[in-house]
Amino acid sequence: MLEKTRGNDEPAVGDSAGSWIAGTRVFIGLLLLYEVFAGGWWKLGTFASGPNEDWIGANAGGDITRVSERVIEDGVYGWYATLLETVVIPYAAEWSYIATAAQLLTALALIVGLWTRPAAICGLLYFLPVFHFGTIRTSPLFTVPIVFVFVANAGRYYGLDAILESRPDAIGRLTRVLNHPLPIAKRWYPGLAAGLSLISVYYLLSILAVDASRVEFIGLEMMIFTALTAGGLLAVWRGGTPTLVAADGLRIFVGYRFLQEIFVRTDPGLPGWAAAETQAAVFESIAATHLSPVGLLIESLVLPAMSAWVVVFAVIQTTTGLALIVGWRTRTMGLLAIGYLFLLTALGFVRLGPLLLASLVIATALGGRHASLDAIAGRESMLSVPTSQIPPATLAPATLVLGVCLIGASLVVIDPSADVNPTGLETLIMLGFIAIAGLVGLLERTRNDPPHTTPRTGETDSISD
């Protein structure tokens, strides 16, 4: 439901969107926290591994130095190579601690919804430089939903920001100042969009000018990211609600990534049009380390009919990807894609599946209103979920207990330093994170006055004044 803000004609996202916004914020925070402790570029480590000495300790900065030197050797933008040689590598140890702290604090702030906009900016300042390292398989999947969290000021929805902003004391005033929109006049948006469009063209041309495959992927991702940002600024300038515009940006981005995994990538992060032999090898490696029932299911139902499953995966991924990009039947196709990603996550695709799911839920719930066939056809209904009858006094502790158990299991059992970790345990953890995000959504629907702050007189749901 959309409601009008007082003192302004621009609509703001109302109560019914809070569950989706809060769930997305918590989900991306949990994924980011897992990344700090046990993810692909882990830093703090677990009880099984201890801290990563290349990030924390005597050898701090080792990973940053090694990756920077490899990037320079393999080929990267000249200006970025200069930045690495003069600013990053000489102070690699300091940057190592800064990056670890930034990632950890961003994750915790998003989970609890505290000072969400500064936390989101901190996350962006971490991930945008990481883009250019060539780690563009997962970095954009963190960056884009973090942008949405910033635009939506997501801490207002079942976060500590909702509580603190209503306080009249110094803490309340500080929270309101920190979460205040950026001081950018809306009349400047077309100029900013034009500048971002030029940057997008620069990255597009870099794809053609440089032979290094790493730069080609960096250029592709940055071109899409800057183009979507430019389009979003123009949509807001023309009167669009920032949160809904950002949701449509997520919709287009997820659709693009679905197609990229099929037509651009040769090593499938998700199933697609890759050769049956390639995908069979992926499923075999998953089955070997998954829970016994799931491994047996893969071996008995998936691998024997791999050629047929390749077609099924490709048709679903291509159809939903195209539909999301053009905004056709966003609710229906989004729900199909959500079910598809949930199934893949359960089967053991725990790297990309949950990250795409974090963006897709909010895109399905709120997207389709801008730059879409649905908007042209007048299909603008919001996805709704029946009100839960479970009392908040039960759901809130259950959510907390589940979160503590999952994070505890990750710290005790997962060993990020090992060559192979049990896929089954990682899958259960990711499914648990999805369950937590779902519980957060149910929690808001257990009462008639969900605790989030509404804009004050004269304020709007915007990213700037």
mmCIF file of N, CA and C in Angstrom, residues 35 70 74 149 156 192 223 226 230 266 318 350 358 362 367 377 404 425 445 450 455:
data_model
loop_
_atom_site.group_PDB
_atom_site.id
_atom_site.type_symbol
_atom_site.label_atom_id
_atom_site.label_comp_id
_atom_site.label_asym_id
_atom_site.label_seq_id
_atom_site.Cartn_x
_atom_site.Cartn_y
_atom_site.Cartn_z
ATOM 1 N N GLU A 35 30.021 -13.937 5.509
ATOM 2 C CA GLU A 35 31.164 -13.698 4.626
ATOM 3 C C GLU A 35 32.401 -13.293 5.419
ATOM 4 N N ARG A 70 48.589 -9.444 -8.252
ATOM 5 C CA ARG A 70 48.077 -10.313 -9.316
ATOM 6 C C ARG A 70 47.209 -9.523 -10.286
ATOM 7 N N ASP A 74 47.952 -9.199 -14.197
ATOM 8 C CA ASP A 74 47.003 -9.728 -15.180
ATOM 9 C C ASP A 74 46.436 -8.647 -16.088
ATOM 10 N N VAL A 149 18.958 -0.848 0.590
ATOM 11 C CA VAL A 149 18.832 -0.612 2.029
ATOM 12 C C VAL A 149 19.062 0.858 2.343
ATOM 13 N N ARG A 156 14.306 1.882 9.588
ATOM 14 C CA ARG A 156 13.025 2.344 10.107
ATOM 15 C C ARG A 156 12.026 1.198 10.249
ATOM 16 N N LEU A 192 23.642 14.587 -12.415
ATOM 17 C CA LEU A 192 24.306 13.408 -11.862
ATOM 18 C C LEU A 192 24.069 12.194 -12.751
ATOM 19 N N MET A 223 29.322 -1.098 -15.762
ATOM 20 C CA MET A 223 28.450 -0.457 -16.750
ATOM 21 C C MET A 223 26.984 -0.616 -16.342
ATOM 22 N N THR A 226 26.275 1.471 -12.941
ATOM 23 C CA THR A 226 26.175 2.917 -13.118
ATOM 24 C C THR A 226 24.977 3.297 -13.981
ATOM 25 N N ALA A 230 21.953 5.724 -12.790
ATOM 26 C CA ALA A 230 21.557 6.901 -13.570
ATOM 27 C C ALA A 230 20.065 6.855 -13.890
ATOM 28 N N THR A 266 31.257 -19.371 -18.251
ATOM 29 C CA THR A 266 31.516 -20.740 -18.694
ATOM 30 C C THR A 266 31.549 -21.713 -17.512
ATOM 31 N N THR A 318 16.212 -18.487 -18.250
ATOM 32 C CA THR A 318 16.107 -17.541 -19.355
ATOM 33 C C THR A 318 14.768 -16.822 -19.333
ATOM 34 N N VAL A 350 25.059 -22.696 -2.747
ATOM 35 C CA VAL A 350 24.979 -21.804 -1.592
ATOM 36 C C VAL A 350 25.776 -20.517 -1.776
ATOM 37 N N ALA A 358 18.225 -12.603 -1.976
ATOM 38 C CA ALA A 358 18.103 -11.421 -1.124
ATOM 39 C C ALA A 358 17.552 -10.233 -1.908
ATOM 40 N N ILE A 362 12.591 -8.596 -2.578
ATOM 41 C CA ILE A 362 12.106 -7.217 -2.562
ATOM 42 C C ILE A 362 11.731 -6.767 -3.971
ATOM 43 N N GLY A 367 8.622 -4.353 -7.002
ATOM 44 C CA GLY A 367 9.012 -3.947 -8.342
ATOM 45 C C GLY A 367 7.862 -3.973 -9.335
ATOM 46 N N ALA A 377 0.848 -1.718 -18.582
ATOM 47 C CA ALA A 377 -0.440 -2.422 -18.570
ATOM 48 C C ALA A 377 -1.285 -2.115 -17.347
ATOM 49 N N VAL A 404 21.058 -17.066 16.637
ATOM 50 C CA VAL A 404 22.204 -17.399 17.489
ATOM 51 C C VAL A 404 22.685 -18.821 17.204
ATOM 52 N N LEU A 425 25.984 -28.680 5.592
ATOM 53 C CA LEU A 425 25.932 -27.739 6.699
ATOM 54 C C LEU A 425 25.787 -26.312 6.191
ATOM 55 N N ARG A 445 3.839 -8.524 10.581
ATOM 56 C CA ARG A 445 2.436 -8.730 10.233
ATOM 57 C C ARG A 445 1.628 -9.314 11.378
ATOM 58 N N PRO A 450 2.820 -1.755 12.933
ATOM 59 C CA PRO A 450 4.209 -2.189 12.882
ATOM 60 C C PRO A 450 5.146 -1.065 13.267
ATOM 61 N N PRO A 455 7.511 9.292 7.974
ATOM 62 C CA PRO A 455 8.130 10.594 7.729
ATOM 63 C C PRO A 455 7.428 11.704 8.494
#
